[in-house]
CSV table of N, CA and C in Angstrom, one decimal:
chain,number,residue,atom,x,y,z
A,14,MET,N,0.8,-1.2,0.0
A,14,MET,CA,0.0,0.0,0.0
A,14,MET,C,0.9,1.3,0.0
A,15,GLU,N,2.0,1.2,0.8
A,15,GLU,CA,2.8,2.4,0.9
A,15,GLU,C,3.6,2.6,-0.5
A,16,GLU,N,3.9,1.5,-1.1
A,16,GLU,CA,4.6,1.6,-2.4
A,16,GLU,C,3.7,2.3,-3.4
A,17,GLN,N,2.4,2.0,-3.4
A,17,GLN,CA,1.5,2.6,-4.3
A,17,GLN,C,1.3,4.1,-4.0
A,18,ARG,N,1.3,4.5,-2.8
A,18,ARG,CA,1.3,6.0,-2.4
A,18,ARG,C,2.5,6.7,-2.9
A,19,GLU,N,3.7,6.0,-2.7
A,19,GLU,CA,5.0,6.6,-3.2
A,19,GLU,C,4.9,6.8,-4.7
A,20,LYS,N,4.4,5.8,-5.4
A,20,LYS,CA,4.3,6.0,-6.9
A,20,LYS,C,3.4,7.1,-7.3
A,21,GLN,N,2.3,7.3,-6.6
A,21,GLN,CA,1.4,8.4,-6.8
A,21,GLN,C,2.0,9.7,-6.5
A,22,ASP,N,2.8,9.8,-5.5
A,22,ASP,CA,3.5,11.0,-5.1
A,22,ASP,C,4.5,11.4,-6.2
A,23,VAL,N,5.2,10.4,-6.7
A,23,VAL,CA,6.2,10.7,-7.7
A,23,VAL,C,5.5,11.1,-9.0
A,24,ALA,N,4.3,10.5,-9.3
A,24,ALA,CA,3.6,10.9,-10.5
A,24,ALA,C,3.0,12.2,-10.4
A,25,GLN,N,2.8,12.7,-9.2
A,25,GLN,CA,2.1,14.0,-9.0
A,25,GLN,C,3.1,15.2,-9.0
A,26,ILE,N,4.4,14.9,-9.2
A,26,ILE,CA,5.4,16.0,-9.3
A,26,ILE,C,5.0,17.0,-10.4
A,27,LYS,N,4.9,18.2,-10.1
A,27,LYS,CA,4.5,19.2,-11.1
A,27,LYS,C,5.8,19.7,-11.7
A,28,SER,N,5.6,20.3,-12.9
A,28,SER,CA,6.7,20.9,-13.5
A,28,SER,C,7.2,22.1,-12.7
A,29,ASP,N,6.4,22.7,-11.8
A,29,ASP,CA,6.9,23.8,-11.0
A,29,ASP,C,7.9,23.4,-10.0
A,30,ASP,N,8.0,22.1,-9.7
A,30,ASP,CA,8.9,21.5,-8.8
A,30,ASP,C,10.3,21.2,-9.4
A,31,LEU,N,10.3,21.2,-10.7
A,31,LEU,CA,11.5,20.9,-11.5
A,31,LEU,C,12.2,22.2,-11.9
A,32,PHE,N,13.5,22.2,-11.7
A,32,PHE,CA,14.3,23.4,-12.1
A,32,PHE,C,15.4,22.9,-13.0
A,33,TYR,N,15.7,23.8,-14.0
A,33,TYR,CA,16.6,23.4,-15.0
A,33,TYR,C,17.8,24.4,-15.0
A,34,GLU,N,19.0,23.8,-15.4
A,34,GLU,CA,20.1,24.7,-15.7
A,34,GLU,C,20.3,24.7,-17.2
A,35,THR,N,20.8,25.8,-17.7
A,35,THR,CA,21.0,25.9,-19.1
A,35,THR,C,22.5,26.1,-19.5
A,36,PRO,N,22.8,25.8,-20.7
A,36,PRO,CA,24.3,26.0,-21.1
A,36,PRO,C,24.6,27.5,-21.1
A,37,ASP,N,25.9,27.7,-20.8
A,37,ASP,CA,26.4,29.1,-20.7
A,37,ASP,C,26.4,29.7,-22.1
A,38,GLU,N,26.8,29.0,-23.1
A,38,GLU,CA,26.9,29.5,-24.5
A,38,GLU,C,26.0,28.8,-25.4
A,39,ILE,N,25.7,29.4,-26.5
A,39,ILE,CA,24.7,28.8,-27.5
A,39,ILE,C,25.4,27.7,-28.2
A,40,GLY,N,24.7,26.6,-28.4
A,40,GLY,CA,25.3,25.4,-29.0
A,40,GLY,C,24.7,25.2,-30.4
A,41,LEU,N,25.4,24.5,-31.3
A,41,LEU,CA,25.0,24.1,-32.6
A,41,LEU,C,24.9,22.6,-32.6
A,42,SER,N,23.7,22.1,-33.1
A,42,SER,CA,23.5,20.7,-33.2
A,42,SER,C,23.0,20.3,-34.6
A,43,ARG,N,23.8,19.5,-35.3
A,43,ARG,CA,23.4,19.1,-36.6
A,43,ARG,C,22.3,18.0,-36.6
A,44,ARG,N,22.3,17.2,-35.6
A,44,ARG,CA,21.3,16.1,-35.4
A,44,ARG,C,20.9,15.9,-34.0
A,45,GLY,N,19.6,16.1,-33.7
A,45,GLY,CA,19.1,15.8,-32.4
A,45,GLY,C,19.5,16.7,-31.2
A,46,ILE,N,19.2,16.4,-30.0
A,46,ILE,CA,19.5,17.1,-28.8
A,46,ILE,C,20.8,16.6,-28.2
A,47,PRO,N,21.6,17.5,-27.8
A,47,PRO,CA,22.9,17.0,-27.1
A,47,PRO,C,22.5,16.2,-25.9
A,48,GLY,N,23.3,15.2,-25.6
A,48,GLY,CA,23.1,14.2,-24.5
A,48,GLY,C,22.9,14.9,-23.2
A,49,GLY,N,22.0,14.4,-22.4
A,49,GLY,CA,21.8,14.9,-21.0
A,49,GLY,C,20.8,16.1,-21.0
A,50,PHE,N,20.5,16.6,-22.1
A,50,PHE,CA,19.6,17.8,-22.1
A,50,PHE,C,18.2,17.4,-22.6
A,51,GLU,N,17.2,18.2,-22.2
A,51,GLU,CA,15.9,18.0,-22.6
A,51,GLU,C,15.4,19.2,-23.4
A,52,LEU,N,14.7,19.0,-24.5
A,52,LEU,CA,14.2,20.0,-25.4
A,52,LEU,C,13.0,20.6,-24.7
A,53,ILE,N,13.0,21.9,-24.5
A,53,ILE,CA,11.9,22.6,-23.8
A,53,ILE,C,11.0,23.2,-24.9
A,54,ARG,N,11.6,23.9,-25.8
A,54,ARG,CA,10.7,24.5,-26.9
A,54,ARG,C,11.6,24.7,-28.1
A,55,LYS,N,11.0,24.5,-29.3
A,55,LYS,CA,11.6,24.7,-30.6
A,55,LYS,C,10.8,25.6,-31.4
A,56,ALA,N,11.4,26.5,-32.2
A,56,ALA,CA,10.7,27.3,-33.1
A,56,ALA,C,10.2,26.5,-34.3
A,57,ASP,N,9.1,27.0,-34.9
A,57,ASP,CA,8.6,26.3,-36.0
A,57,ASP,C,9.3,26.6,-37.3
A,58,ASP,N,10.0,27.8,-37.3
A,58,ASP,CA,10.6,28.2,-38.5
A,58,ASP,C,12.1,28.3,-38.3
A,59,ALA,N,12.9,28.0,-39.4
A,59,ALA,CA,14.3,28.1,-39.3
A,59,ALA,C,14.8,29.5,-39.7
A,60,LEU,N,15.8,29.9,-39.0
A,60,LEU,CA,16.5,31.2,-39.3
A,60,LEU,C,17.6,30.9,-40.3
A,61,GLU,N,17.9,31.9,-41.1
A,61,GLU,CA,19.0,31.8,-42.1
A,61,GLU,C,19.8,33.0,-42.1
A,62,ARG,N,21.1,32.9,-42.2
A,62,ARG,CA,22.0,34.0,-42.3
A,62,ARG,C,23.1,33.7,-43.4
A,63,SER,N,23.7,34.7,-44.0
A,63,SER,CA,24.7,34.4,-45.0
A,63,SER,C,25.8,35.5,-44.8
A,64,ALA,N,27.0,35.1,-45.2
A,64,ALA,CA,28.2,36.0,-45.1
A,64,ALA,C,29.3,35.4,-46.0
A,65,ARG,N,30.4,36.2,-46.0
A,65,ARG,CA,31.5,35.8,-46.9
A,65,ARG,C,32.3,34.6,-46.3
A,66,SER,N,32.3,34.3,-45.0
A,66,SER,CA,32.9,33.2,-44.5
A,66,SER,C,31.9,32.4,-43.6
A,67,GLU,N,32.2,31.1,-43.5
A,67,GLU,CA,31.2,30.3,-42.7
A,67,GLU,C,31.2,30.7,-41.3
A,68,SER,N,32.4,31.0,-40.7
A,68,SER,CA,32.4,31.4,-39.3
A,68,SER,C,31.7,32.7,-39.0
A,69,MET,N,31.7,33.6,-40.0
A,69,MET,CA,30.9,34.9,-39.8
A,69,MET,C,29.4,34.6,-39.9
A,70,ALA,N,29.0,33.8,-40.8
A,70,ALA,CA,27.6,33.4,-41.0
A,70,ALA,C,27.1,32.7,-39.7
A,71,LYS,N,28.0,31.8,-39.2
A,71,LYS,CA,27.6,31.1,-38.0
A,71,LYS,C,27.5,32.0,-36.8
A,72,TYR,N,28.4,33.0,-36.8
A,72,TYR,CA,28.3,34.0,-35.7
A,72,TYR,C,27.0,34.8,-35.8
A,73,LYS,N,26.7,35.3,-37.0
A,73,LYS,CA,25.4,36.0,-37.2
A,73,LYS,C,24.2,35.2,-36.8
A,74,LEU,N,24.2,33.9,-37.2
A,74,LEU,CA,23.0,33.1,-36.8
A,74,LEU,C,23.0,32.9,-35.3
A,75,ALA,N,24.1,32.7,-34.6
A,75,ALA,CA,24.1,32.5,-33.2
A,75,ALA,C,23.7,33.8,-32.5
A,76,GLU,N,24.1,35.0,-33.0
A,76,GLU,CA,23.7,36.2,-32.3
A,76,GLU,C,22.2,36.4,-32.5
A,77,ALA,N,21.6,36.1,-33.7
A,77,ALA,CA,20.2,36.3,-33.9
A,77,ALA,C,19.4,35.3,-33.0
A,78,CYS,N,19.9,34.1,-32.8
A,78,CYS,CA,19.2,33.1,-32.0
A,78,CYS,C,19.3,33.6,-30.5
A,79,LYS,N,20.4,34.1,-30.1
A,79,LYS,CA,20.5,34.6,-28.7
A,79,LYS,C,19.5,35.8,-28.5
A,80,LYS,N,19.4,36.6,-29.5
A,80,LYS,CA,18.5,37.8,-29.4
A,80,LYS,C,17.0,37.3,-29.2
A,81,TYR,N,16.7,36.2,-29.8
A,81,TYR,CA,15.4,35.6,-29.7
A,81,TYR,C,15.2,34.7,-28.5
A,82,GLY,N,16.2,34.6,-27.6
A,82,GLY,CA,16.1,33.8,-26.4
A,82,GLY,C,16.5,32.3,-26.5
A,83,ALA,N,17.0,31.9,-27.6
A,83,ALA,CA,17.4,30.5,-27.8
A,83,ALA,C,18.8,30.2,-27.2
A,84,ASN,N,19.0,29.0,-26.8
A,84,ASN,CA,20.3,28.6,-26.3
A,84,ASN,C,20.9,27.4,-27.1
A,85,VAL,N,20.2,27.0,-28.1
A,85,VAL,CA,20.7,26.0,-29.0
A,85,VAL,C,20.1,26.2,-30.4
A,86,ILE,N,20.9,25.8,-31.4
A,86,ILE,CA,20.4,25.8,-32.8
A,86,ILE,C,20.4,24.4,-33.3
A,87,LEU,N,19.2,23.9,-33.6
A,87,LEU,CA,19.0,22.5,-34.0
A,87,LEU,C,18.9,22.4,-35.5
A,88,ASN,N,19.3,21.3,-36.0
A,88,ASN,CA,19.3,21.0,-37.4
A,88,ASN,C,20.2,22.0,-38.2
A,89,TYR,N,21.3,22.3,-37.6
A,89,TYR,CA,22.2,23.3,-38.2
A,89,TYR,C,22.8,22.8,-39.5
A,90,SER,N,22.7,23.6,-40.6
A,90,SER,CA,23.3,23.2,-41.9
A,90,SER,C,24.0,24.4,-42.5
A,91,ALA,N,25.0,24.2,-43.3
A,91,ALA,CA,25.7,25.2,-44.0
A,91,ALA,C,25.9,24.8,-45.4
A,92,GLU,N,25.9,25.8,-46.3
A,92,GLU,CA,26.1,25.5,-47.7
A,92,GLU,C,26.9,26.7,-48.3
A,93,ARG,N,27.7,26.4,-49.3
A,93,ARG,CA,28.5,27.4,-50.0
A,93,ARG,C,27.9,27.6,-51.4
A,94,PHE,N,27.8,28.9,-51.7
A,94,PHE,CA,27.2,29.2,-53.0
A,94,PHE,C,28.0,30.4,-53.6
A,95,VAL,N,27.8,30.6,-54.9
A,95,VAL,CA,28.5,31.6,-55.7
A,95,VAL,C,27.6,32.8,-55.8
A,96,ARG,N,28.1,34.0,-55.6
A,96,ARG,CA,27.4,35.2,-55.8
A,96,ARG,C,28.2,36.1,-56.8
A,97,ASN,N,27.5,36.7,-57.7
A,97,ASN,CA,28.1,37.5,-58.8
A,97,ASN,C,27.8,39.0,-58.5
A,98,SER,N,28.8,39.8,-58.7
A,98,SER,CA,28.6,41.2,-58.6
A,98,SER,C,29.5,42.0,-59.6
A,99,ILE,N,28.9,42.6,-60.5
A,99,ILE,CA,29.6,43.4,-61.5
A,99,ILE,C,30.8,42.7,-62.1
A,100,GLY,N,30.5,41.5,-62.6
A,100,GLY,CA,31.5,40.7,-63.3
A,100,GLY,C,32.5,39.9,-62.4
A,101,PHE,N,32.3,40.0,-61.1
A,101,PHE,CA,33.2,39.3,-60.2
A,101,PHE,C,32.3,38.2,-59.5
A,102,SER,N,32.9,37.0,-59.4
A,102,SER,CA,32.3,36.0,-58.6
A,102,SER,C,33.0,35.7,-57.3
A,103,PHE,N,32.3,35.4,-56.3
A,103,PHE,CA,32.9,35.1,-55.0
A,103,PHE,C,32.0,34.1,-54.3
A,104,TYR,N,32.6,33.4,-53.4
A,104,TYR,CA,31.9,32.4,-52.6
A,104,TYR,C,31.2,33.0,-51.4
A,105,MET,N,30.0,32.6,-51.1
A,105,MET,CA,29.3,33.1,-49.9
A,105,MET,C,28.9,31.8,-49.2
A,106,TYR,N,28.6,31.9,-47.9
A,106,TYR,CA,28.1,30.8,-47.1
A,106,TYR,C,26.8,31.2,-46.5
A,107,ARG,N,25.8,30.2,-46.6
A,107,ARG,CA,24.5,30.3,-46.0
A,107,ARG,C,24.3,29.3,-45.0
A,108,VAL,N,24.0,29.7,-43.7
A,108,VAL,CA,23.8,28.7,-42.6
A,108,VAL,C,22.3,28.9,-42.2
A,109,SER,N,21.8,27.8,-41.7
A,109,SER,CA,20.4,27.9,-41.1
A,109,SER,C,20.2,26.9,-40.0
A,110,GLY,N,19.2,27.1,-39.2
A,110,GLY,CA,18.9,26.2,-38.1
A,110,GLY,C,17.7,26.7,-37.4
A,111,TYR,N,17.1,25.8,-36.6
A,111,TYR,CA,15.9,26.1,-35.8
A,111,TYR,C,16.4,26.5,-34.4
A,112,PRO,N,16.0,27.8,-34.0
A,112,PRO,CA,16.3,28.2,-32.6
A,112,PRO,C,15.5,27.4,-31.6
A,113,ALA,N,16.1,27.0,-30.5
A,113,ALA,CA,15.4,26.2,-29.5
A,113,ALA,C,15.9,26.5,-28.1
A,114,VAL,N,15.2,26.1,-27.1
A,114,VAL,CA,15.6,26.2,-25.7
A,114,VAL,C,15.7,24.8,-25.2
A,115,MET,N,16.8,24.5,-24.5
A,115,MET,CA,17.0,23.2,-23.9
A,115,MET,C,17.5,23.4,-22.5
A,116,GLY,N,17.3,22.4,-21.6
A,116,GLY,CA,17.8,22.5,-20.3
A,116,GLY,C,18.0,21.2,-19.7
A,117,LYS,N,18.7,21.1,-18.6
A,117,LYS,CA,19.1,19.9,-17.9
A,117,LYS,C,18.5,20.0,-16.5
A,118,VAL,N,17.7,19.0,-16.1
A,118,VAL,CA,17.1,19.0,-14.8
A,118,VAL,C,18.2,18.9,-13.8
A,119,SER,N,18.1,19.8,-12.8
A,119,SER,CA,19.1,19.9,-11.8
A,119,SER,C,18.6,20.5,-10.5
A,120,LYS,N,19.1,20.0,-9.4
A,120,LYS,CA,18.7,20.6,-8.1
A,120,LYS,C,19.2,22.0,-7.9
A,121,ASN,N,20.3,22.3,-8.6
A,121,ASN,CA,20.9,23.7,-8.5
A,121,ASN,C,20.3,24.6,-9.6
A,122,GLY,N,19.4,24.1,-10.4
A,122,GLY,CA,18.9,24.9,-11.5
A,122,GLY,C,18.2,26.1,-11.0
A,123,SER,N,18.2,27.2,-11.9
A,123,SER,CA,17.6,28.4,-11.5
A,123,SER,C,16.4,28.8,-12.4
A,124,PHE,N,16.1,28.0,-13.3
A,124,PHE,CA,15.0,28.3,-14.2
A,124,PHE,C,13.9,27.2,-14.1
A,125,SER,N,12.6,27.6,-14.1
A,125,SER,CA,11.5,26.7,-14.2
A,125,SER,C,11.2,26.4,-15.7
A,126,ARG,N,10.5,25.3,-15.9
A,126,ARG,CA,10.2,25.0,-17.3
A,126,ARG,C,9.4,26.1,-18.0
A,127,GLU,N,8.5,26.7,-17.3
A,127,GLU,CA,7.6,27.8,-17.8
A,127,GLU,C,8.5,29.0,-18.2
A,128,GLU,N,9.5,29.3,-17.4
A,128,GLU,CA,10.4,30.4,-17.7
A,128,GLU,C,11.2,30.2,-19.0
A,129,LEU,N,11.6,28.9,-19.1
A,129,LEU,CA,12.4,28.6,-20.3
A,129,LEU,C,11.5,28.6,-21.5
A,130,GLU,N,10.3,28.1,-21.4
A,130,GLU,CA,9.3,28.1,-22.5
A,130,GLU,C,9.0,29.5,-23.0
A,131,ASP,N,8.9,30.4,-22.0
A,131,ASP,CA,8.6,31.8,-22.3
A,131,ASP,C,9.8,32.6,-22.8
A,132,SER,N,11.0,32.1,-22.6
A,132,SER,CA,12.2,32.8,-23.0
A,132,SER,C,12.4,32.8,-24.5
A,133,LEU,N,11.8,31.8,-25.2
A,133,LEU,CA,11.9,31.8,-26.7
A,133,LEU,C,10.9,32.7,-27.3
A,134,LYS,N,11.3,33.7,-28.0
A,134,LYS,CA,10.4,34.7,-28.6
A,134,LYS,C,9.9,34.2,-30.0
A,135,VAL,N,8.9,33.3,-30.0
A,135,VAL,CA,8.5,32.7,-31.3
A,135,VAL,C,7.9,33.7,-32.2
A,136,ASN,N,7.2,34.7,-31.7
A,136,ASN,CA,6.6,35.7,-32.6
A,136,ASN,C,7.6,36.5,-33.3
A,137,GLU,N,8.7,36.8,-32.6
A,137,GLU,CA,9.8,37.6,-33.2
A,137,GLU,C,10.5,36.8,-34.3
A,138,ILE,N,10.7,35.5,-34.0
A,138,ILE,CA,11.3,34.6,-35.0
A,138,ILE,C,10.5,34.5,-36.3
A,139,GLN,N,9.1,34.4,-36.1
A,139,GLN,CA,8.3,34.3,-37.2
A,139,GLN,C,8.3,35.6,-38.0
A,140,ALA,N,8.4,36.7,-37.3
A,140,ALA,CA,8.5,38.0,-38.0
A,140,ALA,C,9.8,38.1,-38.8
A,141,ASP,N,10.9,37.6,-38.2
A,141,ASP,CA,12.2,37.6,-38.9
A,141,ASP,C,12.1,36.8,-40.2
A,142,VAL,N,11.6,35.6,-40.1
A,142,VAL,CA,11.4,34.7,-41.3
A,142,VAL,C,10.6,35.4,-42.3
A,143,LYS,N,9.5,36.0,-41.9
A,143,LYS,CA,8.6,36.7,-42.8
A,143,LYS,C,9.3,37.9,-43.5
A,144,ARG,N,10.1,38.7,-42.8
A,144,ARG,CA,10.9,39.7,-43.4
A,144,ARG,C,11.9,39.2,-44.4
A,145,SER,N,12.5,38.1,-44.1
A,145,SER,CA,13.5,37.5,-45.0
A,145,SER,C,12.8,37.0,-46.3
A,146,LYS,N,11.6,36.4,-46.2
A,146,LYS,CA,10.9,35.9,-47.4
A,146,LYS,C,10.4,37.1,-48.2
A,147,SER,N,10.0,38.2,-47.5
A,147,SER,CA,9.5,39.4,-48.2
A,147,SER,C,10.7,40.0,-49.0
A,148,ALA,N,11.9,40.1,-48.4
A,148,ALA,CA,13.0,40.6,-49.0
A,148,ALA,C,13.4,39.8,-50.3
A,149,LYS,N,13.4,38.5,-50.1
A,149,LYS,CA,13.7,37.6,-51.3
A,149,LYS,C,12.7,37.9,-52.4
A,150,ARG,N,11.4,38.0,-52.1
A,150,ARG,CA,10.4,38.2,-53.1
A,150,ARG,C,10.6,39.6,-53.7
A,151,GLY,N,10.9,40.6,-52.9
A,151,GLY,CA,11.1,41.9,-53.5
A,151,GLY,C,12.3,41.9,-54.4
A,152,ASN,N,13.4,41.2,-54.1
A,152,ASN,CA,14.6,41.2,-54.9
A,152,ASN,C,14.2,40.5,-56.3
A,153,PHE,N,13.4,39.4,-56.2
A,153,PHE,CA,13.0,38.7,-57.4
A,153,PHE,C,12.2,39.7,-58.3
A,154,ILE,N,11.2,40.4,-57.7
A,154,ILE,CA,10.4,41.3,-58.5
A,154,ILE,C,11.3,42.4,-59.1
A,155,LEU,N,12.2,42.9,-58.4
A,155,LEU,CA,13.2,43.9,-58.9
A,155,LEU,C,14.0,43.4,-60.0
A,156,LYS,N,14.4,42.2,-60.0
A,156,LYS,CA,15.2,41.6,-61.0
A,156,LYS,C,14.3,41.4,-62.3
A,157,CYS,N,13.1,41.0,-62.1
A,157,CYS,CA,12.2,40.8,-63.2
A,157,CYS,C,11.9,42.2,-63.9
A,158,PHE,N,11.7,43.2,-63.1
A,158,PHE,CA,11.5,44.6,-63.6
A,158,PHE,C,12.8,45.0,-64.4
A,159,ALA,N,14.0,44.7,-63.9
A,159,ALA,CA,15.2,45.1,-64.6
A,159,ALA,C,15.3,44.4,-65.9
A,160,VAL,N,15.0,43.1,-66.0
A,160,VAL,CA,15.0,42.4,-67.2
A,160,VAL,C,14.0,42.9,-68.2
A,161,GLY,N,12.8,43.2,-67.7
A,161,GLY,CA,11.8,43.8,-68.6
A,161,GLY,C,12.2,45.2,-69.2
A,162,MET,N,12.8,46.0,-68.3
A,162,MET,CA,13.3,47.3,-68.8
A,162,MET,C,14.4,47.1,-69.9
A,163,ALA,N,15.3,46.2,-69.6
A,163,ALA,CA,16.4,45.9,-70.6
A,163,ALA,C,15.8,45.4,-71.9
A,164,LEU,N,14.8,44.6,-71.9
A,164,LEU,CA,14.2,44.1,-73.1
A,164,LEU,C,13.4,45.2,-73.8
A,165,PHE,N,12.8,46.1,-73.1
A,165,PHE,CA,12.1,47.3,-73.6
A,165,PHE,C,13.1,48.2,-74.3
A,166,PHE,N,14.2,48.5,-73.7
A,166,PHE,CA,15.2,49.4,-74.3
A,166,PHE,C,15.9,48.7,-75.5
A,167,LEU,N,16.1,47.4,-75.4
A,167,LEU,CA,16.7,46.7,-76.6
A,167,LEU,C,15.7,46.7,-77.8
A,168,ALA,N,14.4,46.5,-77.5
A,168,ALA,CA,13.4,46.6,-78.6
A,168,ALA,C,13.4,48.0,-79.2
A,169,GLY,N,13.5,49.0,-78.4
A,169,GLY,CA,13.5,50.4,-78.8
A,169,GLY,C,14.7,50.7,-79.7
A,170,PHE,N,15.9,50.1,-79.2
A,170,PHE,CA,17.1,50.3,-80.0
A,170,PHE,C,17.0,49.6,-81.3
A,171,LEU,N,16.5,48.4,-81.4
A,171,LEU,CA,16.4,47.7,-82.6
A,171,LEU,C,15.4,48.3,-83.6
A,172,MET,N,14.4,48.9,-83.1
A,172,MET,CA,13.3,49.5,-83.9
A,172,MET,C,13.8,50.9,-84.4
A,173,SER,N,14.7,51.5,-83.8
A,173,SER,CA,15.1,52.8,-84.2
A,173,SER,C,16.0,52.8,-85.4
A,174,LYS,N,16.5,51.7,-85.8
A,174,LYS,CA,17.4,51.6,-87.0
A,174,LYS,C,16.7,51.3,-88.2
């Protein structure tokens, strides 16, 4: 009978009674959660940053994730691509990942689960992704307009002869 009560007491532990400790620095994880940690909350959208070097792009992504309250970047990926500018080609790096909050259950922990869940600013992450998509769409429209204007002037040049 006492064993059954003890099991019920253990089952009735609320998340308010658990405290978590978090890593001091932001981490990058290519696959899964680092060992010993528990995923508290993950953003639905991936953030993306690009720069001339992979380390700078990684730094930009980490700073953006810190700004939004994340302490880990899940499904981190990096790719190298070529960008052209006025006849010159150079390599750029694009990195992306999902901002998330993780923690480790600890007696010395100073954060509750609710505090960690609220620390990730999901609405701001969604706004960042929306701005990024809007900028890409705007650049595409601008390029289409430039091609249209070039064709218009080419047609005018050919018709003037």
